[in-house]
Structures are given as C-alpha cells and as structure tokens.
PDB file of C-alpha atoms in Angstrom:
ATOM      1  CA  MET F 311      96.211  12.938 144.385  1.00 76.00           C
ATOM      2  CA  LYS F 312      94.050  16.016 144.937  1.00 82.00           C
ATOM      3  CA  GLN F 313      96.840  18.362 143.825  1.00 84.00           C
ATOM      4  CA  GLU F 314      97.340  16.331 140.621  1.00 84.00           C
ATOM      5  CA  LEU F 315      93.632  16.664 139.851  1.00 84.00           C
ATOM      6  CA  ILE F 316      93.779  20.430 140.391  1.00 85.00           C
ATOM      7  CA  ASP F 317      96.879  20.692 138.181  1.00 82.00           C
ATOM      8  CA  THR F 318      95.179  18.697 135.436  1.00 82.00           C
ATOM      9  CA  ALA F 319      92.049  20.844 135.672  1.00 83.00           C
ATOM     10  CA  PHE F 320      94.154  24.001 135.320  1.00 83.00           C
ATOM     11  CA  LYS F 321      95.930  22.530 132.290  1.00 81.00           C
ATOM     12  CA  VAL F 322      92.632  21.624 130.619  1.00 80.00           C
ATOM     13  CA  VAL F 323      91.055  25.012 131.312  1.00 85.00           C
ATOM     14  CA  GLY F 324      94.251  26.752 130.209  1.00 84.00           C
ATOM     15  CA  TRP F 325      94.281  24.745 126.970  1.00 80.00           C
ATOM     16  CA  LEU F 326      90.643  25.642 126.248  1.00 81.00           C
ATOM     17  CA  VAL F 327      91.265  29.353 126.868  1.00 85.00           C
ATOM     18  CA  VAL F 328      94.400  29.420 124.721  1.00 84.00           C
ATOM     19  CA  SER F 329      92.642  27.396 122.012  1.00 81.00           C
ATOM     20  CA  TYR F 330      89.715  29.837 121.988  1.00 82.00           C
ATOM     21  CA  LEU F 331      92.000  32.871 121.750  1.00 84.00           C
ATOM     22  CA  TYR F 332      93.941  31.186 118.958  1.00 83.00           C
ATOM     23  CA  GLY F 333      90.621  30.574 117.170  1.00 81.00           C
ATOM     24  CA  VAL F 334      89.836  34.281 117.371  1.00 82.00           C
ATOM     25  CA  MET F 335      93.238  35.020 115.846  1.00 83.00           C
ATOM     26  CA  ILE F 336      92.603  32.511 113.023  1.00 81.00           C
ATOM     27  CA  SER F 337      89.248  34.174 112.310  1.00 78.00           C
ATOM     28  CA  PHE F 338      90.972  37.551 112.112  1.00 80.00           C
ATOM     29  CA  ILE F 339      93.622  36.212 109.724  1.00 79.00           C
ATOM     30  CA  LEU F 340      91.019  34.555 107.509  1.00 76.00           C
ATOM     31  CA  SER F 341      88.958  37.759 107.391  1.00 75.00           C
ATOM     32  CA  LYS F 342      91.919  39.481 105.709  1.00 74.00           C
ATOM     33  CA  ILE F 343      92.217  36.915 102.883  1.00 70.00           C
ATOM     34  CA  GLY F 344      90.557  37.611  99.553  1.00 60.00           C
ATOM     35  CA  GLN F 345      88.558  40.493  98.168  1.00 48.00           C
ATOM     36  CA  LYS F 346      85.133  38.884  98.275  1.00 49.00           C
ATOM     37  CA  LYS F 347      83.445  37.882 101.462  1.00 51.00           C
ATOM     38  CA  TRP F 348      82.340  34.309 101.816  1.00 47.00           C
ATOM     39  CA  GLN F 349      79.931  33.087 104.405  1.00 52.00           C
ATOM     40  CA  PRO F 350      78.389  29.659 104.748  1.00 50.00           C
ATOM     41  CA  VAL F 351      75.270  29.127 102.650  1.00 48.00           C
ATOM     42  CA  ALA F 352      72.997  28.555 105.625  1.00 47.00           C
ATOM     43  CA  GLY F 353      72.902  30.578 108.807  1.00 46.00           C
ATOM     44  CA  LYS F 354      73.688  34.088 109.883  1.00 49.00           C
ATOM     45  CA  LYS F 355      77.163  35.566 110.070  1.00 50.00           C
ATOM     46  CA  ALA F 356      77.206  35.504 113.866  1.00 49.00           C
ATOM     47  CA  ASP F 357      76.022  31.894 113.919  1.00 50.00           C
ATOM     48  CA  SER F 358      78.744  30.725 111.539  1.00 55.00           C
ATOM     49  CA  PHE F 359      81.408  32.490 113.614  1.00 53.00           C
ATOM     50  CA  ILE F 360      80.244  30.837 116.835  1.00 61.00           C
ATOM     51  CA  HIS F 361      79.946  27.420 115.192  1.00 69.00           C
ATOM     52  CA  GLY F 362      83.339  27.845 113.549  1.00 71.00           C
ATOM     53  CA  GLN F 363      84.896  28.730 116.897  1.00 72.00           C
ATOM     54  CA  LEU F 364      83.302  25.709 118.559  1.00 77.00           C
ATOM     55  CA  ILE F 365      84.368  23.350 115.782  1.00 80.00           C
ATOM     56  CA  GLY F 366      87.886  24.804 115.851  1.00 80.00           C
ATOM     57  CA  ASN F 367      88.187  24.342 119.616  1.00 81.00           C
ATOM     58  CA  ILE F 368      86.992  20.748 119.374  1.00 84.00           C
ATOM     59  CA  GLU F 369      89.315  20.121 116.424  1.00 84.00           C
ATOM     60  CA  ARG F 370      92.380  21.493 118.228  1.00 85.00           C
ATOM     61  CA  THR F 371      91.511  19.598 121.420  1.00 85.00           C
ATOM     62  CA  PHE F 372      91.151  16.296 119.543  1.00 86.00           C
ATOM     63  CA  ALA F 373      94.388  17.006 117.680  1.00 86.00           C
ATOM     64  CA  MET F 374      96.226  17.661 120.948  1.00 84.00           C
ATOM     65  CA  LEU F 375      94.756  14.502 122.440  1.00 84.00           C
ATOM     66  CA  LEU F 376      95.831  12.450 119.416  1.00 85.00           C
ATOM     67  CA  ILE F 377      99.336  13.923 119.566  1.00 84.00           C
ATOM     68  CA  SER F 378      99.633  13.227 123.280  1.00 80.00           C
ATOM     69  CA  LEU F 379      98.575   9.615 122.643  1.00 82.00           C
ATOM     70  CA  GLY F 380     101.203   9.307 119.911  1.00 83.00           C
ATOM     71  CA  ASN F 381      98.652   8.846 117.137  1.00 84.00           C
ATOM     72  CA  VAL F 382      99.585  11.762 114.892  1.00 81.00           C
ATOM     73  CA  GLY F 383      98.401   9.946 111.753  1.00 84.00           C
ATOM     74  CA  ALA F 384      94.831   9.998 113.037  1.00 84.00           C
ATOM     75  CA  MET F 385      94.835  13.791 112.622  1.00 83.00           C
ATOM     76  CA  SER F 386      94.176  13.135 108.940  1.00 86.00           C
ATOM     77  CA  MET F 387      90.753  11.920 110.055  1.00 86.00           C
ATOM     78  CA  ILE F 388      89.984  15.427 111.345  1.00 85.00           C
ATOM     79  CA  VAL F 389      90.936  16.951 107.999  1.00 84.00           C
ATOM     80  CA  ALA F 390      88.877  14.356 106.113  1.00 87.00           C
ATOM     81  CA  ILE F 391      85.777  14.943 108.228  1.00 87.00           C
ATOM     82  CA  LYS F 392      85.989  18.710 107.791  1.00 83.00           C
ATOM     83  CA  GLY F 393      86.625  18.411 104.068  1.00 84.00           C
ATOM     84  CA  PHE F 394      83.717  16.038 103.600  1.00 86.00           C
ATOM     85  CA  ALA F 395      81.415  18.275 105.638  1.00 82.00           C
ATOM     86  CA  ARG F 396      82.318  21.433 103.681  1.00 81.00           C
ATOM     87  CA  TRP F 397      82.584  19.922 100.187  1.00 82.00           C
ATOM     88  CA  GLY F 398      78.889  20.281  99.324  1.00 81.00           C
ATOM     89  CA  GLU F 399      78.821  23.884 100.455  1.00 80.00           C
ATOM     90  CA  LEU F 400      82.045  24.853  98.685  1.00 79.00           C
ATOM     91  CA  SER F 401      81.073  23.167  95.426  1.00 81.00           C
ATOM     92  CA  LYS F 402      77.869  25.266  95.182  1.00 82.00           C
ATOM     93  CA  LEU F 403      79.703  28.605  95.158  1.00 80.00           C
ATOM     94  CA  ASP F 404      80.455  30.688  92.067  1.00 79.00           C
ATOM     95  CA  ASN F 405      83.922  30.113  90.601  1.00 79.00           C
ATOM     96  CA  ASP F 406      85.312  33.515  91.611  1.00 75.00           C
ATOM     97  CA  VAL F 407      84.190  33.120  95.221  1.00 79.00           C
ATOM     98  CA  GLN F 408      84.902  29.393  95.335  1.00 80.00           C
ATOM     99  CA  SER F 409      88.665  29.721  94.964  1.00 80.00           C
ATOM    100  CA  ILE F 410      88.825  32.235  97.827  1.00 80.00           C
ATOM    101  CA  ALA F 411      86.617  30.050 100.009  1.00 81.00           C
ATOM    102  CA  ILE F 412      88.745  26.967  99.337  1.00 82.00           C
ATOM    103  CA  ASP F 413      91.923  28.930 100.081  1.00 83.00           C
ATOM    104  CA  LYS F 414      90.438  30.134 103.368  1.00 82.00           C
ATOM    105  CA  PHE F 415      89.368  26.592 104.221  1.00 83.00           C
ATOM    106  CA  ILE F 416      92.858  25.176 103.612  1.00 85.00           C
ATOM    107  CA  ILE F 417      94.672  28.011 105.392  1.00 86.00           C
ATOM    108  CA  GLY F 418      92.281  27.769 108.338  1.00 84.00           C
ATOM    109  CA  ASN F 419      92.869  24.021 108.618  1.00 85.00           C
ATOM    110  CA  LEU F 420      96.636  24.399 108.483  1.00 87.00           C
ATOM    111  CA  LEU F 421      96.628  27.168 111.084  1.00 86.00           C
ATOM    112  CA  SER F 422      94.228  25.298 113.336  1.00 85.00           C
ATOM    113  CA  LEU F 423      96.017  21.942 113.218  1.00 86.00           C
ATOM    114  CA  GLY F 424      99.445  23.545 113.259  1.00 87.00           C
ATOM    115  CA  PHE F 425      98.762  25.029 116.681  1.00 86.00           C
ATOM    116  CA  PRO F 426      98.551  21.730 118.627  1.00 86.00           C
ATOM    117  CA  VAL F 427     101.572  20.443 116.723  1.00 86.00           C
ATOM    118  CA  LEU F 428     103.536  23.559 117.702  1.00 86.00           C
ATOM    119  CA  ILE F 429     102.455  23.309 121.343  1.00 84.00           C
ATOM    120  CA  ALA F 430     103.320  19.590 121.440  1.00 82.00           C
ATOM    121  CA  THR F 431     106.735  20.277 119.898  1.00 85.00           C
ATOM    122  CA  ILE F 432     107.493  23.011 122.431  1.00 86.00           C
ATOM    123  CA  TRP F 433     106.274  20.745 125.255  1.00 81.00           C
ATOM    124  CA  PHE F 434     108.453  17.873 123.994  1.00 83.00           C
ATOM    125  CA  PHE F 435     111.625  19.961 123.804  1.00 86.00           C
ATOM    126  CA  ALA F 436     110.923  21.736 127.089  1.00 84.00           C
ATOM    127  CA  ASN F 437     110.608  18.410 128.896  1.00 80.00           C
ATOM    128  CA  LYS F 438     113.592  16.882 127.111  1.00 80.00           C
ATOM    129  CA  PHE F 439     116.139  19.407 128.364  1.00 72.00           C
TER     130      PHE F 439
END
C-alpha cells in the first residue's frame, strides 16, 4: 500500500513537471507566431506569462484526468471556459492585432490539449502490448 502511494506521488509530480516544461515550450512556440506582439489588456508581461503557465498546467491536468476517466467529451468544457474568458479581451483588440491574437489562442489551445491526448494514447498503446 505504501509503495503504491509513493508510485502515485511520483507519477503526479512527474506529470506536473512535464506539463510545466511543455507549457514553456508552448510559450516559446507562440512567441514566434505573428509580427505584432500581443499581451493581455490588463497586467504586466511577467504576470500574464505566470498566469498563462498556471492556467495551462491546470488545463492539461484536468484534460488528463478527464481522459483517464474516459470522459473525453468533457474536454470541450475546458475549451469553452477559456474561450468565454478570453472573448471580451480579444474582441477589444484592433483588427490587425486581433487576428494574430486569435490565431495564437487557437494554436495554444490545440497544443495544450493535444499533449494529454498524446500522452494518453502512448500510455494506452504501451499498456496494450
């Protein structure tokens, strides 16, 4: 029982570390998209990065939990919540910056949610054979 608890703790900590590093990679990829820089309307650049990392880690963890519970359809709830939360901010931007910001938002979501799906797929096939 104690060994199972230790194994689970290592898996959770490992997931959080990998998820954080993947979030850093997503931020790097998104920084290369578009000519004009876009930052959230409120807050400093450093604050938005930290909040984005935290939200991304929570998002990927919930997605992995939903996948492991077999409720993949509920991942659409994550996308809906993020879209609803960002809509007001994105709609206030100028047209030339808005298209870049929306592209970054969509690409970031796909990269972020694609990661738990990829990990779950690898896990499924690794345990199947």
